[in-house]
Coordinates of C-alpha atoms (C1' of nucleotides) in Angstrom, one line a residue:
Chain A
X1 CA -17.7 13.3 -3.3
X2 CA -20.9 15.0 -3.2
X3 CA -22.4 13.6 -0.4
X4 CA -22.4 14.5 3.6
X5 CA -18.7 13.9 3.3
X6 CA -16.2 16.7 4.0
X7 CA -13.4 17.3 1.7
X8 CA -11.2 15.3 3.6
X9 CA -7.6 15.1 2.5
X10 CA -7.7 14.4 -1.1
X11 CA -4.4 12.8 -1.8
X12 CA -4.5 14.0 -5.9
X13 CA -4.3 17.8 -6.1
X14 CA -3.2 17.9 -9.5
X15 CA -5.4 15.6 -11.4
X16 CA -4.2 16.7 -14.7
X17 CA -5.0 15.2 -17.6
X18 CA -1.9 13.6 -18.2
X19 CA -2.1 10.6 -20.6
X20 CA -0.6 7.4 -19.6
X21 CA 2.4 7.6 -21.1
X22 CA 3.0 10.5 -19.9
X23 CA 7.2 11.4 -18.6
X24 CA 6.4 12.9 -15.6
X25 CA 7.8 9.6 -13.9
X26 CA 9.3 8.1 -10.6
X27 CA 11.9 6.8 -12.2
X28 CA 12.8 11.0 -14.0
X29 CA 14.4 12.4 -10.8
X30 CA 13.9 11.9 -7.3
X31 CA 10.8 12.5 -6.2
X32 CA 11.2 15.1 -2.3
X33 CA 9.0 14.0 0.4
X34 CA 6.6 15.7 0.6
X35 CA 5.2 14.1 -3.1
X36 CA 6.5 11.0 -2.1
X37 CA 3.7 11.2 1.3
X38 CA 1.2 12.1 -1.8
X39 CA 2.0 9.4 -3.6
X40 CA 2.4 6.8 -0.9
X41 CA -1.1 7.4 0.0
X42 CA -2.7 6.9 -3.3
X43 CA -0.5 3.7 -3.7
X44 CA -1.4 2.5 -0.3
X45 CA -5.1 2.7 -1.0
X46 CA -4.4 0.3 -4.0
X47 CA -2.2 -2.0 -1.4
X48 CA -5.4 -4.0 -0.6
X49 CA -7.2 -6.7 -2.3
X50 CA -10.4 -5.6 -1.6
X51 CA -9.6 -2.0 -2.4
X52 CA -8.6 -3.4 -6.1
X53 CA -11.4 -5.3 -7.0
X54 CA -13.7 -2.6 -5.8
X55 CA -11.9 -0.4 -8.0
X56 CA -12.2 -3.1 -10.9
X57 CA -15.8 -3.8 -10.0
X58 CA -16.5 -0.1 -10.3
X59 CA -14.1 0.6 -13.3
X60 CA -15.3 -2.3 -15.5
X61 CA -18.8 -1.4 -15.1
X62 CA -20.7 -0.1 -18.4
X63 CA -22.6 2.7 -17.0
X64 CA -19.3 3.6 -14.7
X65 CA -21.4 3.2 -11.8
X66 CA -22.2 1.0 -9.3
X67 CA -24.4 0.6 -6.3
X68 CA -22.6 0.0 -2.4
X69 CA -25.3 -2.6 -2.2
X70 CA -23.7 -4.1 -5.7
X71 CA -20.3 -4.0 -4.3
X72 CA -21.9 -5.3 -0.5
X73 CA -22.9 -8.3 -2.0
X74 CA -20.0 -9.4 -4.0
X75 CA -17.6 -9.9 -1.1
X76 CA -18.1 -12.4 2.1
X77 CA -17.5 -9.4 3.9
X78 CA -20.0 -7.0 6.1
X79 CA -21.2 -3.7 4.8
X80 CA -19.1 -1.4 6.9
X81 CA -16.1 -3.0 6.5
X82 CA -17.0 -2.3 2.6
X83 CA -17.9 1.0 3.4
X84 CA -14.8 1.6 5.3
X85 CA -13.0 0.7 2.0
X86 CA -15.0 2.6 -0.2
X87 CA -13.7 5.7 2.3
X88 CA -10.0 5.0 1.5
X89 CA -10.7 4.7 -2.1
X90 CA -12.4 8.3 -1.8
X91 CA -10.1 10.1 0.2
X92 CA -7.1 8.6 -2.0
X93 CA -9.1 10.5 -4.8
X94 CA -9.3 7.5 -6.8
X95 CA -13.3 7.4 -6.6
X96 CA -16.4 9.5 -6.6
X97 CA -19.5 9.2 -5.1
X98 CA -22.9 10.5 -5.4
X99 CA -26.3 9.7 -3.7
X100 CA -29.5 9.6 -5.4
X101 CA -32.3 8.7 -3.5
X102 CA -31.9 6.0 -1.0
X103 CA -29.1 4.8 -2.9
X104 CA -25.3 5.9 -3.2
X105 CA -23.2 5.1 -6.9
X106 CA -19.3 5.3 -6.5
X107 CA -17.7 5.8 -9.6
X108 CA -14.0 5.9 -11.0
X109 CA -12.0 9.5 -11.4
X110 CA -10.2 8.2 -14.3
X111 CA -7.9 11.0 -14.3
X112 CA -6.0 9.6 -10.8
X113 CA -5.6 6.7 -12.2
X114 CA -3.8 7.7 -15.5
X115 CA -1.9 10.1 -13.1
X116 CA -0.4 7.4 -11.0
X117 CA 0.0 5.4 -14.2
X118 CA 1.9 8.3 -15.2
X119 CA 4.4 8.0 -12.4
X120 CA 5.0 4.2 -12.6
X121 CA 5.8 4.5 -16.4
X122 CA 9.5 4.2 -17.4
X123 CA 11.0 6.1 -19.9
X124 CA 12.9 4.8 -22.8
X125 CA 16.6 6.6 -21.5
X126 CA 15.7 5.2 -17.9
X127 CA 15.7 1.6 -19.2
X128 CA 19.0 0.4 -18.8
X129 CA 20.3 -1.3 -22.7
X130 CA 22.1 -4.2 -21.6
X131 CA 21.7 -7.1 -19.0
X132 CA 24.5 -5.9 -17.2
Chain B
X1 CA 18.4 -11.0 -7.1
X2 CA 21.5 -12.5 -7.0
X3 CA 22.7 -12.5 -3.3
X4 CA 22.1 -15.2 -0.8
X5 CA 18.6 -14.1 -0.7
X6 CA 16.5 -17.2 -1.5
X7 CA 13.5 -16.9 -4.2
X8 CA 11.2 -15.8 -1.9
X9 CA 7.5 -15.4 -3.3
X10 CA 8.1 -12.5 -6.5
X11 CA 4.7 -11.0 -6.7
X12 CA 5.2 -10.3 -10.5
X13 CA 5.5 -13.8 -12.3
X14 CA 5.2 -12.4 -15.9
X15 CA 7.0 -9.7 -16.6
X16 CA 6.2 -9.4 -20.0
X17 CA 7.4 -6.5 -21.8
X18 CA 3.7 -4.8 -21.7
X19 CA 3.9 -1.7 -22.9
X20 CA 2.9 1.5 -20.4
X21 CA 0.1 1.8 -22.4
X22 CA -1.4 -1.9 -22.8
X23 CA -5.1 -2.1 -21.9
X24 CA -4.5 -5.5 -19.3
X25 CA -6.0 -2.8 -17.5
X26 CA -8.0 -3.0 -14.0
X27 CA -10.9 -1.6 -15.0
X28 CA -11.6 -4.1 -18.3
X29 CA -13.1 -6.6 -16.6
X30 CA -13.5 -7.4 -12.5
X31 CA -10.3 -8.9 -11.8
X32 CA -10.5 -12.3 -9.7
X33 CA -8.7 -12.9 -6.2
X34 CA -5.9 -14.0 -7.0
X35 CA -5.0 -11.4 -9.4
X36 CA -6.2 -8.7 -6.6
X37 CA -3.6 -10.3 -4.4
X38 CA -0.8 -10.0 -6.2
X39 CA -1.6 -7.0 -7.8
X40 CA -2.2 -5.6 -4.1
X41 CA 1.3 -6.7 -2.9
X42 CA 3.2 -4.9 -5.0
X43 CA 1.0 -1.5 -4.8
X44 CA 1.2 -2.0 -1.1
X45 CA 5.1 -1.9 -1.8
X46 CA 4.8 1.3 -3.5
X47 CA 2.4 2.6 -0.8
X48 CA 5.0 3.6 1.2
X49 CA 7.2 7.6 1.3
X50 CA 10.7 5.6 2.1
X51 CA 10.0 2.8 -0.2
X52 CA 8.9 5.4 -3.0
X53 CA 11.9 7.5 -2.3
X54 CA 14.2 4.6 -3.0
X55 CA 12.5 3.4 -6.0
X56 CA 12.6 7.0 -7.3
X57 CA 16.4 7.0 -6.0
X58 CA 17.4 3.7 -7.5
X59 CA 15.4 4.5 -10.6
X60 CA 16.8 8.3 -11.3
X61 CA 20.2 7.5 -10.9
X62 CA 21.9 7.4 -13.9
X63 CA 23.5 4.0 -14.5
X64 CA 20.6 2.5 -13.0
X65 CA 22.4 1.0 -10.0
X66 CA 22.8 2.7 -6.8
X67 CA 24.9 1.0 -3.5
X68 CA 23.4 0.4 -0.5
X69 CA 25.8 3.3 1.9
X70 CA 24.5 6.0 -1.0
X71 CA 20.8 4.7 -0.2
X72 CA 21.1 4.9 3.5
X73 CA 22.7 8.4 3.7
X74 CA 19.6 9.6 2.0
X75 CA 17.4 9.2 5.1
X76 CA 17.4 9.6 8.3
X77 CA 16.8 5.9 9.0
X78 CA 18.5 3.3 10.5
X79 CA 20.5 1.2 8.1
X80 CA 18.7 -2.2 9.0
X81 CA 15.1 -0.3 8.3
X82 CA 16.4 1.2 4.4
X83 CA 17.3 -2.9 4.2
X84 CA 14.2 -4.1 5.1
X85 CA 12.6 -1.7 3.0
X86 CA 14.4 -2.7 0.0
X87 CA 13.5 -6.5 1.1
X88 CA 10.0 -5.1 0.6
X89 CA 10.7 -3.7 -2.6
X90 CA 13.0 -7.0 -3.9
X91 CA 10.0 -9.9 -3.1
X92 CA 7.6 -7.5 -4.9
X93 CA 9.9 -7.6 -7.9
X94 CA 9.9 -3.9 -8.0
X95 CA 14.3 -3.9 -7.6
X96 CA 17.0 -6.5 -7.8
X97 CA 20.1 -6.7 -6.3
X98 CA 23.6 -7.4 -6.9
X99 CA 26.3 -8.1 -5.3
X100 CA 30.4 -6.8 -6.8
X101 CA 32.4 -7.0 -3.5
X102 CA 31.7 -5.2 -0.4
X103 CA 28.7 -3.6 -2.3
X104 CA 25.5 -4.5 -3.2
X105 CA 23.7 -2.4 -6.1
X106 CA 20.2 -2.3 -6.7
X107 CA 18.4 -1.6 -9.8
X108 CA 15.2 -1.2 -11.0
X109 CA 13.0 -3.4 -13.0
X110 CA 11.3 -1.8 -15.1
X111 CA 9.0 -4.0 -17.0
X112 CA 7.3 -5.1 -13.3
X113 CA 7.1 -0.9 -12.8
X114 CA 5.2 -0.9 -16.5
X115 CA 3.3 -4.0 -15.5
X116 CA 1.8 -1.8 -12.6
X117 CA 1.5 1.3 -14.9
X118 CA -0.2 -0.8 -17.5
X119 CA -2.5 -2.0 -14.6
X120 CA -3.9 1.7 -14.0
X121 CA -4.3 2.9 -17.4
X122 CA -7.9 3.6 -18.6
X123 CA -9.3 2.7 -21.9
X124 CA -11.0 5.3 -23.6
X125 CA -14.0 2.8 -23.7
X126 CA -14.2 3.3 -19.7
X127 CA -13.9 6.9 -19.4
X128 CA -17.4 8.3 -18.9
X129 CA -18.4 10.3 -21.7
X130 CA -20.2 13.1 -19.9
X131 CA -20.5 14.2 -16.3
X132 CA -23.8 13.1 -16.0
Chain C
dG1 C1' -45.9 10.5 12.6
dG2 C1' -43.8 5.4 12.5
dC3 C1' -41.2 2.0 10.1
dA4 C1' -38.1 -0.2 6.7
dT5 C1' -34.0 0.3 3.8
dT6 C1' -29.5 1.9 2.5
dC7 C1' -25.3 3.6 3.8
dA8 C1' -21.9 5.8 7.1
dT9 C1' -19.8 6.2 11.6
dA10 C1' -18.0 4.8 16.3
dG11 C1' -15.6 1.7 19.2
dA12 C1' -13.2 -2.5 20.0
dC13 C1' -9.8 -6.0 18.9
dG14 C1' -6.3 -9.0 16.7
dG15 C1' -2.7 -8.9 13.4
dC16 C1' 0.3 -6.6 10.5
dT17 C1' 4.1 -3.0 9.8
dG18 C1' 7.7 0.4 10.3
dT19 C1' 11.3 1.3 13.3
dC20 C1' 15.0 0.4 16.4
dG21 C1' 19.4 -1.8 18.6
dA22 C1' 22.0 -5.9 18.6
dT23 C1' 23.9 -9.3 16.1
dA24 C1' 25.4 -12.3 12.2
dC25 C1' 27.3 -12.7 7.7
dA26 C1' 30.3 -11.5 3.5
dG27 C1' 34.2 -9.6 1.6
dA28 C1' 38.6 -6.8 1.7
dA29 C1' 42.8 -5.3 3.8
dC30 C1' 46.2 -6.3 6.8
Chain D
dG1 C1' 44.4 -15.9 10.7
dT2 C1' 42.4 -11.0 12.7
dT3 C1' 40.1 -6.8 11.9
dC4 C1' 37.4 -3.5 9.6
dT5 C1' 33.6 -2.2 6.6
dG6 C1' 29.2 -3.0 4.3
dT7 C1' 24.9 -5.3 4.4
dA8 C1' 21.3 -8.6 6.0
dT9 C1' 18.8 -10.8 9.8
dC10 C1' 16.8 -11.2 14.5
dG11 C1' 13.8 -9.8 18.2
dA12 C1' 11.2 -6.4 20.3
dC13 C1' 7.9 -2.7 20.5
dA14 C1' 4.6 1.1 19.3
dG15 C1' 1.3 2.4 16.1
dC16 C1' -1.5 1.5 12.2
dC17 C1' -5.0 -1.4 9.6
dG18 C1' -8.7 -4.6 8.4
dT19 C1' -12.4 -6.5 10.4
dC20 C1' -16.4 -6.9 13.3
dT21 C1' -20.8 -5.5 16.0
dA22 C1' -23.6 -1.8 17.3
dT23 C1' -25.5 2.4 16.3
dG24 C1' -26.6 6.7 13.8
dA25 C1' -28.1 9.3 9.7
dA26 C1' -30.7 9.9 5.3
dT27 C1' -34.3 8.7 2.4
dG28 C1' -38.7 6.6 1.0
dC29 C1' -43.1 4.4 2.0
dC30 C1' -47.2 3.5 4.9

DNA sequence: GGCATTCATAGACGGCTGTCGATACAGAAC
DNA sequence: GTTCTGTATCGACAGCCGTCTATGAATGCC
């Protein structure tokens, strides 16, 4: 964020550059609490339809960033309650923002996402071989 | 599942064995209502510590199947709340259930967990190529 | 300066969610 | 059958969440 914002929370503190298929899974050993509360919140923050498809708005966007106005005016929905979104998206770390000029771009921190792709992935010895 | 539960709505309707890595990604192209919904169900099953806790649980274990009384000792939660949690966690299509007994053992399933995973991965294509 | 535009914040309100205790249901042991 | 254990469901309640309107803050233009 590189606007008036303050830091906030930031829920990814390790935004490594772990590829998607990375091991470093749910699914490896159990996860404490304290990474699960980390992990919740990201999750969470994609727990919303609107949340998702501004995060597929923004993603699938060729210059990787979009306007609020853009993102206003693809919903039935008023601008603060977009806004509003657009702040749980940010303090989830999942998206960036900066202002230039009148106008504010969000894009995508790429790096989140693979991370919390990371954790969903399931390693081959995890799977179990048979049907039961 | 294979209790008395009835079908309920199961969020994930093709679990097709994509890959961690496919690129059915969210940031390809703007995803449409419908897919946000269902998308959103299951990440807002994720998006809680207990529910991640139990996935993580159910998921490390070994065999793949964990009981019920070995889930519930694990928190200090009432035993109806770690069942409704794993309610959460079956109509999402995240777990199944079965029942041999007195017990019921849950498992994971893993394609819907890659499903998710393949979900958040980011093509090369959509990572921005410089910082400005 | 004054005004318009873009976006964020504040406050309010209804509905959803996580939790509990109480209870019902399923299977095993007697 | 009765009883005990393990699990699911029910009903209630506090707190959170998504939405709105109203307002404030930042920037640009006159």
């Amino acid at each position: 964020m590189s606007i008036q914002h303050a830091p906030e929370d930031l829920a990814l503190l390790d935004p490594t550059e772990a590829g998607a298929c990375a091991q470093a899974a749910l699914v490896s050993e159990p996860i404490d609490e304290t990474a699960a509360a980390g992990l919740a919140q990201v999750f969470k923050a994609l727990g919303d339809p609107v949340r998702l498809r501004l995060v597929s708005l923004i993603g699938a966007r060729d210059g990787g960033e979009v306007c609020v106005c853009d993102l206003t005016s693809a919903f039935d929905l008023s601008q603060p309650t977009i806004s509003h979104h657009l702040k749980v998206l940010r303090e989830a770390g999942l998206i960036d923002s900066e202002r230039r000029g009148t106008w504010v771009y969000y894009r995508l921190v790429p790096s989140a996402l693979e991370r919390m792709a990371g954790v969903l992935s399931v390693p081959v010895s995890s799977r179990p071989s048979g049907p039961g």
